[in-house]
Amino acid sequence: MSANSGASVTLVRNATVLATVGKTTFLVDPLFSPQGALPPIDNTPNDRPNPLVPMPDIDLSYDAVIVTHRHPDHFDEAAKEELDADVPLFCQPAEADAFAEEGFTDVRPVEDAASFGGVTLHRTPGRHGHGELAERMGPVSGFVLEGDETLYLAGDTVWYEPVAETLDRFEPDAIVLNGGTARFNEGEPITMGVDDVAAVREATDAAVAVVHMEAINHCLLSRETLRSETEDVLVPEDGERIEF
């Protein structure tokens, strides 16, 4: 891969990644709080304060921001304070007003598709869990970034038919999944676990990387377990860059 083509992803922490397609880099789901500065997610199997781990020491250079949804482990108060008010910020239509009320001046809700820096952004469906719990979790989205290469950021979703349809429609070169098997004390997991990741792996020839692990108290799936129970899946450490 040359410096100006292809795609790469750097995992910052949790679901915060730097996703580069061609010459354009997007900061996705910024969680900037220091280790332990946020309360635990309620009604979950352990009560450790969040984030569980510190921010890695990496260069946070980017051209625009994508927020898949406004849960506090994907967009926090520290990010609201640190991001420039005029940064191009792509989001779900249902959450655009909230960003504008917080003082962001270049909010770009994506109904279906948008373009930026030679990249086409397609908003894709997600389901944050199963049944009634997924309804209570509110709307979530993924994004496909289409340029010289096509990168699918699935967001907080489990494996279900619209994810398979997104794979068929866009035939991505690389995929970033949010793992962790996040869950509450009741109900099924609300993010991907081993079986979900394996289903994606089976459905596509794309490179598959999994993030959203070991950073928030209700994410119970470890990197070690995921690596041992799947094949041909990339599981980056915080601060690690993957070139596709």
Tab-separated table of C-alpha atoms in Angstrom:
chain	number	residue	atom	x	y	z
A	1	MET	CA	0.000	0.000	0.000
A	2	SER	CA	1.309	3.442	-0.860
A	3	ALA	CA	0.728	6.439	1.354
A	4	ASN	CA	-2.109	7.731	-0.794
A	5	SER	CA	-4.113	4.631	-1.615
A	6	GLY	CA	-5.786	1.736	0.107
A	7	ALA	CA	-7.192	1.782	3.600
A	8	SER	CA	-5.928	1.585	7.153
A	9	VAL	CA	-7.378	1.626	10.641
A	10	THR	CA	-5.690	2.609	13.873
A	11	LEU	CA	-7.472	1.466	17.016
A	12	VAL	CA	-7.308	4.214	19.599
A	13	ARG	CA	-9.413	2.668	22.389
A	14	ASN	CA	-12.826	0.979	22.632
A	15	ALA	CA	-14.629	1.874	19.362
A	16	THR	CA	-12.507	4.988	18.768
A	17	VAL	CA	-10.572	4.432	15.553
A	18	LEU	CA	-8.781	6.464	12.928
A	19	ALA	CA	-10.099	5.151	9.616
A	20	THR	CA	-8.158	6.203	6.522
A	21	VAL	CA	-9.359	5.677	2.956
A	22	GLY	CA	-7.073	7.122	0.310
A	23	LYS	CA	-5.803	10.457	1.641
A	24	THR	CA	-8.706	11.097	4.019
A	25	THR	CA	-8.793	10.120	7.700
A	26	PHE	CA	-11.928	9.975	9.832
A	27	LEU	CA	-11.936	9.962	13.632
A	28	VAL	CA	-14.723	7.552	14.573
A	29	ASP	CA	-16.631	7.533	17.886
A	30	PRO	CA	-14.273	9.651	20.018
A	31	LEU	CA	-13.997	8.596	23.663
A	32	PHE	CA	-11.409	10.923	25.193
A	33	SER	CA	-11.998	10.664	28.965
A	34	PRO	CA	-9.028	9.683	31.131
A	35	GLN	CA	-8.940	6.186	32.599
A	36	GLY	CA	-11.539	5.796	35.360
A	37	ALA	CA	-13.115	9.233	34.896
A	38	LEU	CA	-16.596	7.956	33.961
A	39	PRO	CA	-19.024	5.906	36.060
A	40	PRO	CA	-19.655	2.245	35.289
A	41	ILE	CA	-22.427	1.370	32.852
A	42	ASP	CA	-25.385	0.584	35.142
A	43	ASN	CA	-27.020	-2.835	35.580
A	44	THR	CA	-24.012	-4.725	34.290
A	45	PRO	CA	-21.928	-7.632	35.628
A	46	ASN	CA	-19.145	-5.500	37.125
A	47	ASP	CA	-18.926	-1.951	38.452
A	48	ARG	CA	-15.450	-0.770	37.446
A	49	PRO	CA	-15.261	2.926	36.459
A	50	ASN	CA	-14.745	3.695	32.773
A	51	PRO	CA	-12.718	3.745	30.653
A	52	LEU	CA	-10.849	0.730	32.020
A	53	VAL	CA	-7.659	1.668	30.179
A	54	PRO	CA	-5.784	4.909	29.403
A	55	MET	CA	-5.593	6.631	26.045
A	56	PRO	CA	-2.616	5.364	24.041
A	57	ASP	CA	0.037	7.879	23.072
A	58	ILE	CA	-0.630	8.215	19.340
A	59	ASP	CA	-0.956	10.992	16.785
A	60	LEU	CA	-4.636	11.941	16.544
A	61	SER	CA	-4.603	13.611	13.120
A	62	TYR	CA	-7.849	13.506	11.150
A	63	ASP	CA	-9.900	15.392	8.587
A	64	ALA	CA	-13.446	14.745	9.830
A	65	VAL	CA	-15.370	12.963	12.580
A	66	ILE	CA	-17.969	10.194	12.375
A	67	VAL	CA	-20.212	9.399	15.349
A	68	THR	CA	-22.152	6.168	14.812
A	69	HIS	CA	-24.386	6.920	17.829
A	70	ARG	CA	-24.235	9.089	20.930
A	71	HIS	CA	-23.886	6.509	23.697
A	72	PRO	CA	-21.286	7.809	26.159
A	73	ASP	CA	-18.657	5.196	25.272
A	74	HIS	CA	-18.783	6.454	21.657
A	75	PHE	CA	-18.996	10.209	22.245
A	76	ASP	CA	-18.213	11.625	25.665
A	77	GLU	CA	-17.990	15.004	27.361
A	78	ALA	CA	-14.220	15.101	26.920
A	79	ALA	CA	-14.606	14.654	23.165
A	80	LYS	CA	-17.245	17.398	23.076
A	81	GLU	CA	-14.777	19.750	24.756
A	82	GLU	CA	-11.685	18.745	22.772
A	83	LEU	CA	-13.040	18.581	19.216
A	84	ASP	CA	-12.924	21.790	17.193
A	85	ALA	CA	-16.387	23.316	16.897
A	86	ASP	CA	-16.048	23.592	13.113
A	87	VAL	CA	-14.846	20.036	12.445
A	88	PRO	CA	-16.938	18.281	9.772
A	89	LEU	CA	-19.032	15.882	11.868
A	90	PHE	CA	-21.029	13.080	10.229
A	91	CYS	CA	-23.805	11.469	12.242
A	92	GLN	CA	-27.241	9.880	12.242
A	93	PRO	CA	-30.049	12.288	11.265
A	94	ALA	CA	-31.831	11.670	14.580
A	95	GLU	CA	-28.820	12.993	16.499
A	96	ALA	CA	-27.856	16.009	14.393
A	97	ASP	CA	-29.738	18.536	16.533
A	98	ALA	CA	-27.950	17.386	19.695
A	99	PHE	CA	-24.537	18.087	18.126
A	100	ALA	CA	-25.699	21.470	16.868
A	101	GLU	CA	-26.991	22.367	20.343
A	102	GLU	CA	-23.546	21.520	21.721
A	103	GLY	CA	-22.006	24.146	19.456
A	104	PHE	CA	-20.766	22.132	16.498
A	105	THR	CA	-21.126	24.270	13.397
A	106	ASP	CA	-20.505	21.762	10.570
A	107	VAL	CA	-22.829	18.892	11.461
A	108	ARG	CA	-23.542	16.663	8.459
A	109	PRO	CA	-26.347	14.173	9.098
A	110	VAL	CA	-26.171	11.240	6.685
A	111	GLU	CA	-29.607	10.057	5.614
A	112	ASP	CA	-28.273	7.643	3.022
A	113	ALA	CA	-24.955	8.857	1.578
A	114	ALA	CA	-22.577	11.824	1.689
A	115	SER	CA	-19.149	12.608	0.280
A	116	PHE	CA	-15.996	14.073	1.774
A	117	GLY	CA	-12.371	14.200	0.686
A	118	GLY	CA	-12.807	11.796	-2.192
A	119	VAL	CA	-14.685	9.300	-0.019
A	120	THR	CA	-18.374	8.401	-0.248
A	121	LEU	CA	-19.952	7.682	3.135
A	122	HIS	CA	-22.936	5.327	3.144
A	123	ARG	CA	-24.906	5.012	6.391
A	124	THR	CA	-25.854	1.385	7.066
A	125	PRO	CA	-28.294	-0.282	9.457
A	126	GLY	CA	-27.400	-1.727	12.834
A	127	ARG	CA	-29.259	-3.454	15.649
A	128	HIS	CA	-27.895	-2.826	19.138
A	129	GLY	CA	-28.935	-6.149	20.671
A	130	HIS	CA	-32.014	-8.318	20.336
A	131	GLY	CA	-35.763	-7.777	20.631
A	132	GLU	CA	-37.131	-5.188	23.025
A	133	LEU	CA	-33.700	-4.403	24.444
A	134	ALA	CA	-32.461	-3.352	21.009
A	135	GLU	CA	-35.453	-1.006	20.719
A	136	ARG	CA	-34.617	0.595	24.071
A	137	MET	CA	-30.986	1.114	23.049
A	138	GLY	CA	-32.088	3.573	20.368
A	139	PRO	CA	-30.945	3.999	16.778
A	140	VAL	CA	-27.433	2.932	15.814
A	141	SER	CA	-25.691	3.011	12.457
A	142	GLY	CA	-22.678	1.719	10.643
A	143	PHE	CA	-20.852	3.504	7.854
A	144	VAL	CA	-19.280	2.255	4.641
A	145	LEU	CA	-16.396	4.427	3.448
A	146	GLU	CA	-15.988	4.006	-0.275
A	147	GLY	CA	-12.898	5.281	-2.124
A	148	ASP	CA	-10.004	3.454	-3.752
A	149	GLU	CA	-10.796	0.761	-1.197
A	150	THR	CA	-14.077	0.111	0.609
A	151	LEU	CA	-14.084	-0.008	4.417
A	152	TYR	CA	-17.171	-1.069	6.399
A	153	LEU	CA	-17.424	0.213	9.976
A	154	ALA	CA	-20.266	-1.898	11.333
A	155	GLY	CA	-20.854	0.076	14.551
A	156	ASP	CA	-22.620	-1.325	17.602
A	157	THR	CA	-24.615	-4.138	16.048
A	158	VAL	CA	-25.103	-7.850	16.347
A	159	TRP	CA	-25.071	-10.189	13.345
A	160	TYR	CA	-28.461	-9.990	11.606
A	161	GLU	CA	-29.755	-9.949	8.058
A	162	PRO	CA	-29.097	-6.254	7.220
A	163	VAL	CA	-25.398	-6.740	8.074
A	164	ALA	CA	-25.290	-9.623	5.593
A	165	GLU	CA	-27.093	-7.423	3.065
A	166	THR	CA	-24.542	-4.634	3.599
A	167	LEU	CA	-21.728	-7.099	2.879
A	168	ASP	CA	-23.458	-8.235	-0.297
A	169	ARG	CA	-24.228	-4.712	-1.464
A	170	PHE	CA	-20.829	-3.101	-0.945
A	171	GLU	CA	-18.418	-6.060	-1.058
A	172	PRO	CA	-15.990	-4.250	1.265
A	173	ASP	CA	-12.253	-4.841	1.179
A	174	ALA	CA	-12.022	-4.501	4.953
A	175	ILE	CA	-14.436	-4.569	7.887
A	176	VAL	CA	-14.216	-3.242	11.440
A	177	LEU	CA	-16.583	-4.930	13.886
A	178	ASN	CA	-17.457	-3.804	17.405
A	179	GLY	CA	-16.977	-6.862	19.599
A	180	GLY	CA	-16.808	-7.189	23.356
A	181	THR	CA	-20.095	-9.053	23.910
A	182	ALA	CA	-21.348	-5.989	25.804
A	183	ARG	CA	-24.289	-6.876	27.991
A	184	PHE	CA	-26.473	-5.995	30.927
A	185	ASN	CA	-27.477	-8.261	33.813
A	186	GLU	CA	-30.573	-9.290	31.867
A	187	GLY	CA	-31.033	-10.078	28.202
A	188	GLU	CA	-28.753	-11.060	25.378
A	189	PRO	CA	-25.531	-9.268	24.366
A	190	ILE	CA	-25.844	-5.936	22.557
A	191	THR	CA	-22.582	-6.095	20.579
A	192	MET	CA	-20.868	-8.862	18.670
A	193	GLY	CA	-19.427	-11.946	20.338
A	194	VAL	CA	-17.530	-14.926	18.980
A	195	ASP	CA	-20.487	-16.355	17.031
A	196	ASP	CA	-21.328	-12.982	15.426
A	197	VAL	CA	-17.725	-12.413	14.382
A	198	ALA	CA	-17.505	-15.948	12.996
A	199	ALA	CA	-20.678	-15.353	10.989
A	200	VAL	CA	-19.195	-12.229	9.418
A	201	ARG	CA	-15.918	-14.049	8.759
A	202	GLU	CA	-17.838	-16.808	6.961
A	203	ALA	CA	-19.888	-14.352	4.899
A	204	THR	CA	-17.069	-12.349	3.312
A	205	ASP	CA	-13.590	-12.533	1.806
A	206	ALA	CA	-12.739	-9.117	3.284
A	207	ALA	CA	-10.168	-8.533	5.988
A	208	VAL	CA	-11.995	-8.514	9.343
A	209	ALA	CA	-10.766	-6.568	12.381
A	210	VAL	CA	-12.521	-6.447	15.754
A	211	VAL	CA	-12.382	-3.553	18.244
A	212	HIS	CA	-14.580	-2.425	21.200
A	213	MET	CA	-12.957	-4.729	23.764
A	214	GLU	CA	-11.372	-4.467	27.212
A	215	ALA	CA	-12.138	-0.751	27.621
A	216	ILE	CA	-15.689	-0.490	29.058
A	217	ASN	CA	-17.013	-2.355	32.099
A	218	HIS	CA	-19.911	-4.150	30.389
A	219	CYS	CA	-17.760	-5.576	27.541
A	220	LEU	CA	-16.984	-9.077	28.756
A	221	LEU	CA	-15.276	-10.722	25.759
A	222	SER	CA	-11.485	-10.539	25.939
A	223	ARG	CA	-9.101	-10.253	23.026
A	224	GLU	CA	-7.447	-13.492	24.094
A	225	THR	CA	-10.728	-15.410	23.952
A	226	LEU	CA	-11.710	-13.956	20.594
A	227	ARG	CA	-8.307	-14.763	19.090
A	228	SER	CA	-8.440	-18.329	20.382
A	229	GLU	CA	-11.993	-19.018	19.197
A	230	THR	CA	-11.872	-17.483	15.691
A	231	GLU	CA	-9.623	-17.842	12.667
A	232	ASP	CA	-8.342	-15.228	10.223
A	233	VAL	CA	-9.596	-12.327	12.342
A	234	LEU	CA	-7.459	-9.293	13.254
A	235	VAL	CA	-7.691	-8.221	16.903
A	236	PRO	CA	-5.602	-5.055	17.344
A	237	GLU	CA	-4.270	-3.704	20.609
A	238	ASP	CA	-4.931	-0.104	21.638
A	239	GLY	CA	-2.737	2.176	19.524
A	240	GLU	CA	-2.143	-0.494	16.864
A	241	ARG	CA	-2.425	0.370	13.160
A	242	ILE	CA	-3.673	-2.120	10.585
A	243	GLU	CA	-3.054	-1.575	6.882
A	244	PHE	CA	-5.419	-3.404	4.576
